[in-house]
Amino acid sequence: MSDEELNFLGQIKDKLIRSKEKTAEQGRHLTGEADSARENRLPPGQHLVEKWPVLDLGLQPEVPTALWKLGIDGAVENPVIWDWETFLAQPQQSFVSDVHCVTTWSRYDNRWDGVSARHILDTVQPLPEARHVIFHSYDGYTTNITLEAFSEENVLIAHSWEGAPLTREHGAPARAIVPSWYFWKSAKWIKRIEFSDVDKPGFWEERGYHNEGDPWKEQRYG
Ligand SMILES: Nc1nc2c(c(=O)[nH]1)N[C@H]1C(S)=C(S)[C@@H](COP(=O)(O)O)O[C@H]1N2
Ligand SMILES: [Mo]
C-alpha cells in the first residue's frame, strides 16, 4: 500500500475509534437499565411522538447567558451561585432518556448534555435534614421533587439537546431533566435549586397535579 493509502486508512480507523469511544462514554453514563432496554418503554396511557412539543405557561423568558445565574442553596453545607462560565466549567455529562409528559405524549431517546445532579450534590453537600428539592425558574414556575428523585444518576441540569444548545422555548439556557418523573418536574429556564427539609408543592402540584409523578405508576393528578 502507498503511504497515501495507509494514511487514509489510519484516518478512518481514528474516526471509528473516536465514535466507538463516544458510544462507550455515553453507555457508561446510563443508569442501571437504559430506557431503550426496557421491554415495554411506553408507560400506561402514553402515546409516542416524534416531534418535541412545547408546553409552558405561555411566557418564554429570554435569559441571555451573560445575565443567567443558577443559585443552589437552602439546606446545604456549601451554597453556590454559578454564572454561565462557572456552570460550563463543571464536569459535563451526557445522558439519553425518554420524556413522558402528563398530557400523554412520550418521546424516546433524547440526548442531554449538562451538569449532573450527582455533581451538584457533591458540590453543595445537602444537610442531613434536606429531604426535598425545589426548582425555581425565570418565568416564576416552581416544581418540587424528592431528594431521592434528584439523586438518581441520570438527573441533569441540561444546556443541550441532541448536541445543540437548548432553544428558548425548551428552556434555554438551562433546564432540569428528571427522566424518571413526568416532564412537568423538569423545570425550564432554571434559576434556583433549593434544598429543603419541608416539601413545597410547586405551580402544578398546587393545581391538582400529583405531588410526585412516576409515569409507570400513572401519578398524574391528585
Ligand atoms: N419554567 C417552566 N418549566 C416548565 C414548565 C413551565 O411552564 N415553566 N412547564 C412544564 C411542563 S408542564 C412540561 S410538559 C415541560 C415541557 O417542556 P418542553 O416545552 O420542553 O416540552 O416543561 C415543564 N417545565
Ligand atoms: Mo406538562
XYZ file of N, CA and C and ligand atoms in Angstrom:
691
model
N 0.840 -1.204 0.000
C 0.000 0.000 0.000
C 0.870 1.248 0.000
N 0.417 2.262 -0.692
C 1.182 3.506 -0.719
C 1.035 4.240 0.607
N 1.963 5.157 0.845
C 1.888 5.964 2.080
C 0.536 6.670 2.174
N 0.096 7.128 1.000
C -1.159 7.887 0.967
C -2.333 7.014 1.420
N -2.345 5.771 0.877
C -3.418 4.844 1.240
C -3.372 4.501 2.728
N -2.162 4.276 3.249
C -2.013 3.940 4.668
C -2.526 5.072 5.538
N -2.145 6.266 5.134
C -2.564 7.456 5.880
C -4.084 7.571 5.902
N -4.679 7.288 4.736
C -6.143 7.361 4.601
C -6.820 6.342 5.533
N -6.282 5.083 5.499
C -6.840 4.034 6.366
C -6.700 4.414 7.830
N -5.536 4.988 8.159
C -5.287 5.429 9.539
C -6.336 6.420 9.984
N -6.677 7.334 9.101
C -7.676 8.351 9.444
C -9.043 7.724 9.692
N -9.388 6.768 8.839
C -10.680 6.088 9.000
C -10.724 5.364 10.339
N -9.598 4.695 10.665
C -9.522 3.945 11.912
C -9.689 4.895 13.107
N -8.987 6.023 13.066
C -9.102 7.009 14.153
C -10.555 7.439 14.339
N -11.196 7.662 13.214
C -12.587 8.125 13.246
C -13.480 7.075 13.907
N -13.236 5.816 13.505
C -14.017 4.706 14.037
C -13.821 4.585 15.539
N -12.559 4.685 15.962
C -12.265 4.559 17.393
C -12.930 5.694 18.157
N -12.840 6.887 17.600
C -13.448 8.037 18.294
C -14.959 7.837 18.460
N -15.588 7.331 17.411
C -17.043 7.172 17.506
C -17.402 6.060 18.483
N -16.561 5.005 18.528
C -16.823 3.927 19.497
C -16.579 4.413 20.918
N -15.556 5.225 21.077
C -15.279 5.789 22.409
C -16.472 6.609 22.879
N -17.006 7.350 21.949
C -18.147 8.203 22.267
C -19.346 7.363 22.713
N -19.607 6.290 21.969
C -20.723 5.403 22.322
C -20.498 4.791 23.697
N -19.272 4.336 23.941
C -18.955 3.721 25.230
C -19.122 4.736 26.352
N -18.648 5.925 26.100
C -18.747 7.024 27.063
C -20.206 7.262 27.426
N -21.071 7.314 26.401
C -22.495 7.544 26.649
C -23.102 6.367 27.402
N -22.711 5.155 26.990
C -23.234 3.955 27.628
C -22.892 3.917 29.102
N -21.661 4.329 29.398
C -21.192 4.296 30.773
C -22.030 5.211 31.669
N -22.532 6.279 31.085
C -23.290 7.234 31.881
C -24.749 6.840 32.064
N -25.168 5.782 31.390
C -26.575 5.407 31.502
C -26.844 4.731 32.841
N -28.004 4.955 33.361
C -28.402 4.327 34.627
C -28.586 2.846 34.412
N -28.505 2.105 35.493
C -28.677 0.640 35.519
C -29.309 0.102 34.261
N -30.595 0.325 34.120
C -31.264 -0.164 32.925
C -31.549 1.026 32.024
N -31.023 0.990 30.820
C -31.309 2.075 29.881
C -32.773 1.990 29.478
N -33.377 3.163 29.186
C -34.766 3.163 28.736
C -34.942 2.227 27.543
N -33.940 2.270 26.642
C -34.055 1.501 25.408
C -34.025 -0.004 25.672
N -33.585 -0.411 26.876
C -33.512 -1.839 27.186
C -34.803 -2.350 27.830
N -35.702 -1.430 28.161
C -36.971 -1.864 28.751
C -37.773 -2.641 27.733
N -38.406 -3.696 28.190
C -39.213 -4.490 27.275
C -40.401 -3.651 26.782
N -41.064 -2.989 27.714
C -42.121 -2.061 27.326
C -41.691 -0.667 27.741
N -41.396 0.176 26.764
C -40.874 1.507 27.088
C -41.965 2.526 27.286
N -43.182 2.201 26.857
C -44.238 3.204 26.879
C -45.102 3.033 28.134
N -45.036 4.005 29.062
C -45.834 3.894 30.287
C -47.327 3.902 29.955
N -48.158 3.396 30.877
C -49.606 3.310 30.632
C -50.211 4.670 30.287
N -51.102 4.673 29.292
C -51.831 5.889 28.929
C -51.039 6.867 28.092
N -49.824 6.486 27.667
C -48.990 7.397 26.873
C -49.028 6.994 25.403
N -48.767 7.961 24.500
C -48.564 7.632 23.085
C -47.273 8.299 22.616
N -46.679 7.687 21.608
C -45.364 8.107 21.153
C -45.448 9.258 20.162
N -44.565 10.256 20.303
C -44.462 11.319 19.302
C -43.014 11.386 18.805
N -42.855 11.937 17.608
C -41.524 12.100 17.036
C -41.019 13.512 17.286
N -41.920 14.471 17.062
C -41.548 15.873 17.271
C -41.657 16.197 18.749
N -40.892 17.175 19.175
C -40.850 17.539 20.594
C -41.789 18.729 20.831
N -42.946 18.487 21.477
C -43.894 19.581 21.722
C -43.337 20.606 22.725
N -43.918 21.791 22.710
C -43.559 22.859 23.658
C -44.734 23.073 24.601
N -44.470 23.034 25.907
C -45.523 23.270 26.900
C -45.004 24.164 28.007
N -45.709 25.227 28.260
C -45.337 26.107 29.374
C -46.492 27.033 29.677
N -46.240 28.037 30.502
C -47.316 28.936 30.925
C -47.572 30.020 29.885
N -46.903 29.930 28.742
C -47.126 30.894 27.674
C -46.157 32.049 27.722
N -45.278 31.988 28.702
C -44.313 33.066 28.872
C -42.948 32.392 28.727
N -42.214 32.756 27.695
C -40.924 32.095 27.479
C -39.812 33.109 27.666
N -39.280 33.215 28.887
C -38.314 34.270 29.173
C -37.051 34.147 28.318
N -36.563 35.293 27.882
C -35.298 35.356 27.144
C -34.220 35.632 28.187
N -33.405 34.636 28.477
C -32.377 34.816 29.510
C -30.997 34.711 28.863
N -30.362 35.857 28.576
C -29.034 35.792 27.956
C -28.041 35.128 28.908
N -27.126 34.346 28.351
C -26.170 33.647 29.224
C -25.356 34.637 30.059
N -25.148 35.840 29.540
C -24.370 36.836 30.287
C -25.079 37.262 31.576
N -26.404 37.113 31.601
C -27.153 37.518 32.798
C -27.612 36.321 33.628
N -27.522 35.135 33.049
C -28.008 33.926 33.708
C -27.192 33.600 34.947
N -27.868 33.255 35.999
C -27.207 32.732 37.197
C -28.044 31.592 37.743
N -27.356 30.599 38.325
C -28.039 29.495 38.982
C -27.604 29.468 40.439
N -28.558 29.718 41.335
C -28.280 29.626 42.769
C -28.646 28.244 43.267
N -27.773 27.635 44.042
C -28.070 26.322 44.633
C -27.879 26.479 46.129
N -28.995 26.411 46.875
C -28.917 26.852 48.274
C -29.975 26.177 49.133
N -30.254 26.734 50.287
C -31.196 26.136 51.230
C -30.441 25.270 52.220
N -30.977 24.066 52.468
C -30.393 23.168 53.464
C -29.161 22.450 52.914
N -28.103 23.235 52.688
C -26.842 22.682 52.168
C -25.656 23.260 52.935
N -24.583 22.505 52.927
C -23.338 22.930 53.583
C -22.690 24.098 52.830
N -22.634 23.969 51.517
C -21.913 24.946 50.691
C -22.781 25.512 49.574
N -23.579 26.532 49.857
C -24.385 27.108 48.775
C -23.471 27.717 47.706
N -23.949 27.686 46.461
C -23.161 28.296 45.378
C -24.090 29.134 44.490
N -23.477 30.082 43.814
C -24.158 30.773 42.715
C -23.230 30.644 41.523
N -23.717 29.974 40.495
C -22.902 29.782 39.297
C -23.353 30.760 38.217
N -22.399 31.471 37.629
C -22.715 32.181 36.393
C -22.494 31.185 35.244
N -22.736 31.626 34.025
C -22.700 30.706 32.884
C -21.342 30.029 32.720
N -20.267 30.830 32.841
C -18.913 30.269 32.671
C -18.607 29.228 33.730
N -18.998 29.531 34.958
C -18.730 28.602 36.058
C -19.534 27.317 35.876
N -20.764 27.468 35.410
C -21.615 26.304 35.141
C -20.965 25.405 34.084
N -20.471 26.023 33.003
C -19.846 25.234 31.931
C -18.497 24.655 32.350
N -17.891 25.241 33.382
C -16.588 24.747 33.850
C -16.740 23.525 34.765
N -17.967 23.192 35.149
C -18.194 21.987 35.958
C -18.045 20.760 35.053
N -17.782 19.575 35.649
C -17.728 18.355 34.841
C -19.019 18.187 34.036
N -18.884 17.837 32.780
C -20.036 17.728 31.876
C -20.389 16.268 31.651
N -21.681 15.995 31.571
C -22.142 14.623 31.332
C -23.230 14.573 30.276
N -23.351 13.419 29.631
C -24.425 13.197 28.662
C -25.282 12.038 29.122
N -26.565 12.167 28.919
C -27.479 11.056 29.176
C -28.480 10.990 28.041
N -28.932 9.782 27.752
C -30.023 9.608 26.795
C -31.219 9.115 27.591
N -32.345 9.806 27.481
C -33.513 9.370 28.252
C -34.806 9.642 27.500
N -35.873 8.969 27.949
C -37.201 9.140 27.367
C -37.955 10.215 28.140
N -38.751 10.989 27.423
C -39.575 12.029 28.043
C -41.021 11.549 28.074
N -41.660 11.685 29.242
C -43.076 11.332 29.373
C -43.832 12.531 29.931
N -44.686 13.126 29.109
C -45.456 14.285 29.556
C -46.817 13.814 30.059
N -47.299 14.467 31.104
C -48.570 14.074 31.708
C -49.735 14.250 30.720
N -49.551 15.115 29.704
C -50.601 15.309 28.698
C -50.628 14.148 27.684
N -49.904 13.087 27.980
C -49.904 11.758 27.333
C -48.925 11.546 26.171
N -48.102 12.551 25.833
C -47.098 12.244 24.809
C -45.792 11.789 25.475
N -45.113 10.887 24.766
C -43.782 10.445 25.175
C -42.856 10.570 23.983
N -41.607 10.895 24.251
C -40.611 10.973 23.177
C -39.360 10.218 23.619
N -38.940 9.261 22.790
C -37.816 8.393 23.159
C -36.465 9.016 22.812
N -35.439 8.547 23.510
C -34.037 8.761 23.126
C -33.633 10.218 22.954
N -33.837 10.992 23.997
C -33.389 12.385 23.957
C -32.002 12.465 24.580
N -31.079 13.027 23.830
C -29.717 13.134 24.367
C -29.507 14.514 24.987
N -29.147 14.503 26.256
C -28.947 15.743 27.005
C -27.494 15.883 27.399
N -26.984 17.105 27.369
C -25.664 17.404 27.924
C -25.822 18.461 28.990
N -25.058 18.326 30.057
C -25.110 19.318 31.123
C -24.344 18.868 32.346
N -24.775 19.381 33.497
C -24.103 19.095 34.765
C -25.022 18.177 35.573
N -24.478 17.078 36.059
C -25.329 16.081 36.716
C -25.725 16.508 38.122
N -26.878 16.008 38.551
C -27.335 16.247 39.930
C -26.336 15.653 40.914
N -25.743 14.529 40.554
C -24.743 13.903 41.436
C -23.588 14.860 41.692
N -23.150 15.553 40.652
C -22.059 16.516 40.839
C -22.523 17.685 41.714
N -23.758 18.107 41.514
C -24.303 19.201 42.332
C -24.340 18.775 43.803
N -24.776 17.543 44.051
C -24.833 17.042 45.430
C -23.434 17.009 46.052
N -22.452 16.549 45.284
C -21.065 16.531 45.781
C -20.592 17.930 46.127
N -21.020 18.903 45.322
C -20.538 20.271 45.480
C -21.186 20.978 46.664
N -22.506 20.900 46.771
C -23.190 21.701 47.804
C -23.367 20.948 49.124
N -23.303 19.632 49.095
C -23.411 18.833 50.325
C -24.703 19.122 51.106
N -25.813 18.505 50.735
C -27.065 18.722 51.466
C -26.907 18.365 52.946
N -27.578 19.122 53.797
C -27.567 18.831 55.229
C -28.437 17.599 55.484
N -28.224 16.922 56.625
C -28.986 15.695 56.903
C -30.497 15.918 56.869
N -30.968 17.112 57.199
C -32.415 17.338 57.237
C -33.015 17.584 55.843
N -32.197 17.788 54.833
C -32.716 18.036 53.480
C -33.443 16.796 52.966
N -34.688 16.975 52.520
C -35.496 15.853 52.014
C -36.108 16.177 50.648
N -36.150 17.468 50.327
C -36.860 17.906 49.129
C -35.997 18.878 48.335
N -36.272 18.896 47.026
C -35.569 19.829 46.149
C -36.626 20.605 45.375
N -36.514 21.928 45.417
C -37.486 22.780 44.728
C -36.749 23.519 43.608
N -37.275 23.382 42.388
C -36.720 24.134 41.262
C -37.492 25.439 41.116
N -36.770 26.534 40.921
C -37.375 27.842 40.674
C -36.886 28.317 39.304
N -37.808 28.889 38.522
C -37.453 29.257 37.150
C -37.646 30.734 36.872
N -37.045 31.186 35.774
C -37.102 32.598 35.401
C -38.492 33.080 34.993
N -39.410 32.155 34.700
C -40.785 32.566 34.368
C -41.690 32.530 35.597
N -41.114 32.269 36.786
C -41.911 32.223 38.003
C -42.413 30.826 38.335
N -42.179 29.874 37.427
C -42.594 28.484 37.637
C -41.771 27.850 38.747
N -42.421 26.994 39.544
C -41.685 26.190 40.516
C -42.204 24.760 40.429
N -41.361 23.809 40.815
C -41.809 22.426 40.936
C -40.926 21.722 41.955
N -41.510 20.746 42.655
C -40.813 20.060 43.737
C -40.547 18.603 43.392
N -39.396 18.097 43.808
C -39.142 16.656 43.718
C -38.500 16.223 45.036
N -38.486 14.929 45.279
C -37.824 14.453 46.494
C -36.313 14.468 46.278
N -35.585 14.555 47.375
C -34.118 14.490 47.270
C -33.713 13.154 46.645
N -34.495 12.118 46.952
C -34.234 10.794 46.397
C -34.320 10.821 44.863
N -35.363 11.465 44.341
C -35.515 11.549 42.881
C -34.394 12.392 42.278
N -34.031 13.476 42.966
C -32.952 14.336 42.470
C -31.628 13.575 42.422
N -31.485 12.586 43.310
C -30.205 11.872 43.445
C -30.030 10.763 42.420
N -31.025 10.524 41.581
C -30.876 9.468 40.582
C -29.795 9.839 39.570
N -29.182 8.798 39.020
C -27.959 9.026 38.254
C -28.160 9.885 37.008
N -29.333 9.777 36.365
C -29.482 10.476 35.081
C -30.173 11.843 35.196
N -30.215 12.398 36.396
C -30.792 13.740 36.571
C -29.722 14.777 36.221
N -30.150 15.763 35.427
C -29.176 16.669 34.825
C -29.712 18.095 34.807
N -28.835 19.067 34.953
C -29.171 20.425 34.557
C -28.579 20.558 33.163
N -29.463 20.523 32.169
C -29.024 20.378 30.772
C -28.967 21.731 30.069
N -27.957 21.878 29.225
C -27.887 23.067 28.364
C -28.044 22.688 26.895
N -27.977 21.375 26.594
C -28.055 20.964 25.191
C -28.960 19.755 25.017
N -29.554 19.696 23.854
C -30.407 18.574 23.444
C -29.959 18.140 22.057
N -29.677 16.863 21.894
C -29.207 16.327 20.615
C -27.998 17.108 20.096
N -27.117 17.467 21.001
C -25.850 18.084 20.614
C -25.904 19.569 20.311
N -27.071 20.175 20.402
C -27.181 21.615 20.120
C -27.759 22.319 21.347
N -27.379 23.593 21.543
C -27.912 24.315 22.693
C -29.439 24.280 22.708
N -30.019 24.196 23.902
C -31.473 24.258 24.036
C -31.977 25.526 23.383
N -33.141 25.447 22.768
C -33.768 26.656 22.234
C -34.531 27.337 23.367
N -34.871 28.598 23.137
C -35.559 29.337 24.185
C -36.850 28.643 24.612
N -37.653 28.175 23.650
C -38.946 27.585 24.037
C -38.775 26.309 24.854
N -37.624 25.652 24.733
C -37.391 24.439 25.526
C -36.566 24.707 26.791
N -36.379 25.998 27.110
C -35.804 26.296 28.431
C -34.407 26.868 28.470
N -33.894 27.365 27.352
C -32.543 27.924 27.316
C -32.393 29.064 28.335
N -31.231 29.233 28.919
C -30.026 28.472 28.581
C -29.910 27.118 29.276
N -30.652 26.867 30.347
C -30.504 25.572 31.022
C -31.800 25.176 31.710
N -32.052 23.877 31.746
C -33.260 23.343 32.366
C -32.930 22.072 33.133
N -33.806 21.723 34.053
C -33.673 20.441 34.748
C -34.184 19.329 33.836
N -33.594 18.151 33.967
C -34.106 16.938 33.333
C -34.189 15.853 34.409
N -35.427 15.442 34.704
C -35.667 14.408 35.723
C -36.390 13.262 35.023
N -35.635 12.352 34.378
C -36.246 11.380 33.465
C -37.246 10.441 34.109
N -37.124 10.133 35.394
C -37.990 9.099 35.953
C -39.368 9.636 36.357
N -39.589 10.938 36.235
C -40.897 11.509 36.553
C -41.455 12.246 35.335
N -42.781 12.476 35.352
C -43.401 13.226 34.255
C -42.648 14.531 34.032
N -42.775 15.027 32.825
C -41.915 16.133 32.363
C -42.228 17.472 33.026
N -43.377 17.600 33.706
C -43.644 18.896 34.359
C -42.647 19.144 35.489
N -41.983 18.054 35.951
C -40.974 18.185 37.006
C -39.646 18.717 36.455
N -39.509 18.719 35.136
C -38.251 19.150 34.508
C -38.325 20.645 34.188
N -37.980 21.460 35.184
C -38.137 22.912 35.084
C -37.273 23.510 33.977
N -37.920 24.280 33.112
C -37.190 25.023 32.074
C -36.675 26.341 32.672
N -35.767 27.021 31.985
C -35.232 28.344 32.398
C -34.873 28.362 33.886
N -34.131 27.368 34.300
C -33.897 27.214 35.739
C -33.019 28.335 36.303
N -33.407 28.768 37.505
C -32.759 29.914 38.159
C -32.206 29.544 39.535
N -32.898 28.634 40.192
C -32.504 28.304 41.570
C -32.887 26.872 41.898
N -32.003 26.183 42.584
C -32.283 24.846 43.112
C -32.220 24.965 44.627
N -33.373 24.786 45.260
C -33.473 24.956 46.702
C -33.601 23.598 47.389
N -32.723 23.326 48.323
C -32.839 22.114 49.145
C -33.618 22.483 50.394
N -34.514 21.583 50.828
C -35.406 21.951 51.929
C -35.734 20.749 52.810
N -35.956 21.032 54.096
C -36.424 19.966 54.995
C -37.927 19.754 54.804
N -38.647 20.836 54.470
C -40.093 20.701 54.240
C -40.390 20.694 52.744
N -41.464 20.032 52.370
C -41.874 19.963 50.972
C -42.572 21.273 50.591
N -42.389 21.699 49.348
C -43.057 22.914 48.873
C -43.658 22.648 47.507
N -44.919 22.169 47.489
C -45.570 21.897 46.202
C -45.466 23.110 45.274
N -45.230 22.851 43.989
C -44.973 23.923 43.030
C -46.226 24.344 42.281
N -46.011 24.965 41.120
C -47.107 25.547 40.358
C -48.202 24.524 40.037
N -47.832 23.417 39.404
C -48.848 22.429 39.002
C -49.272 21.542 40.159
N -48.359 21.315 41.092
C -48.713 20.474 42.246
C -49.794 21.155 43.069
N -49.787 22.495 43.097
C -50.821 23.229 43.826
C -52.123 23.303 43.036
N -52.064 22.918 41.763
C -53.245 22.999 40.905
C -53.724 21.617 40.476
N -53.557 20.652 41.350
C -54.184 19.352 41.117
C -53.291 18.261 40.574
N -52.038 18.603 40.187
C -51.154 17.532 39.734
C -50.649 16.757 40.951
N -50.260 15.532 40.703
C -49.726 14.669 41.759
C -48.475 15.300 42.375
N -48.227 15.033 43.636
C -47.035 15.627 44.257
C -45.751 14.973 43.753
N -45.846 13.712 43.304
C -44.653 13.051 42.775
C -44.754 13.021 41.253
N -45.143 11.911 40.645
C -45.288 11.940 39.188
C -44.517 10.855 38.474
N -44.613 9.631 38.995
C -43.967 8.491 38.349
C -44.879 8.005 37.226
N -44.447 8.101 35.955
C -45.309 7.709 34.832
C -45.653 6.225 34.843
N -44.808 5.390 35.435
C -45.081 3.954 35.467
C -46.169 3.631 36.467
N -46.395 4.554 37.420
C -47.499 4.377 38.379
C -48.662 5.290 38.019
N -48.585 5.961 36.890
C -49.599 6.931 36.454
C -49.968 7.927 37.551
N -48.956 8.488 38.177
C -49.196 9.515 39.201
C -49.401 10.854 38.506
N -50.587 10.998 37.881
C -50.859 12.203 37.101
C -51.468 13.295 37.952
N -52.635 13.033 38.497
C -53.362 14.066 39.238
C -53.638 13.600 40.654
N -53.916 14.565 41.541
C -54.331 14.263 42.893
C -53.180 13.959 43.795
N -40.079 27.095 33.870
C -41.005 26.242 33.412
N -40.670 24.956 33.311
C -41.573 24.064 32.859
C -42.882 24.465 32.514
C -43.193 25.838 32.628
O -44.312 26.287 32.341
N -42.225 26.704 33.075
N -43.793 23.523 32.062
C -43.540 22.109 32.425
C -44.362 21.188 31.674
S -45.984 21.029 32.136
C -43.829 20.377 30.713
S -44.727 19.138 29.998
C -42.433 20.568 30.228
C -42.452 20.851 28.747
O -41.156 21.027 28.264
P -40.969 21.308 26.728
O -41.739 22.544 26.389
O -39.507 21.452 26.513
O -41.530 20.106 26.026
O -41.786 21.645 30.890
C -42.069 21.752 32.244
N -41.199 22.766 32.772
Mo -46.752 19.001 31.046
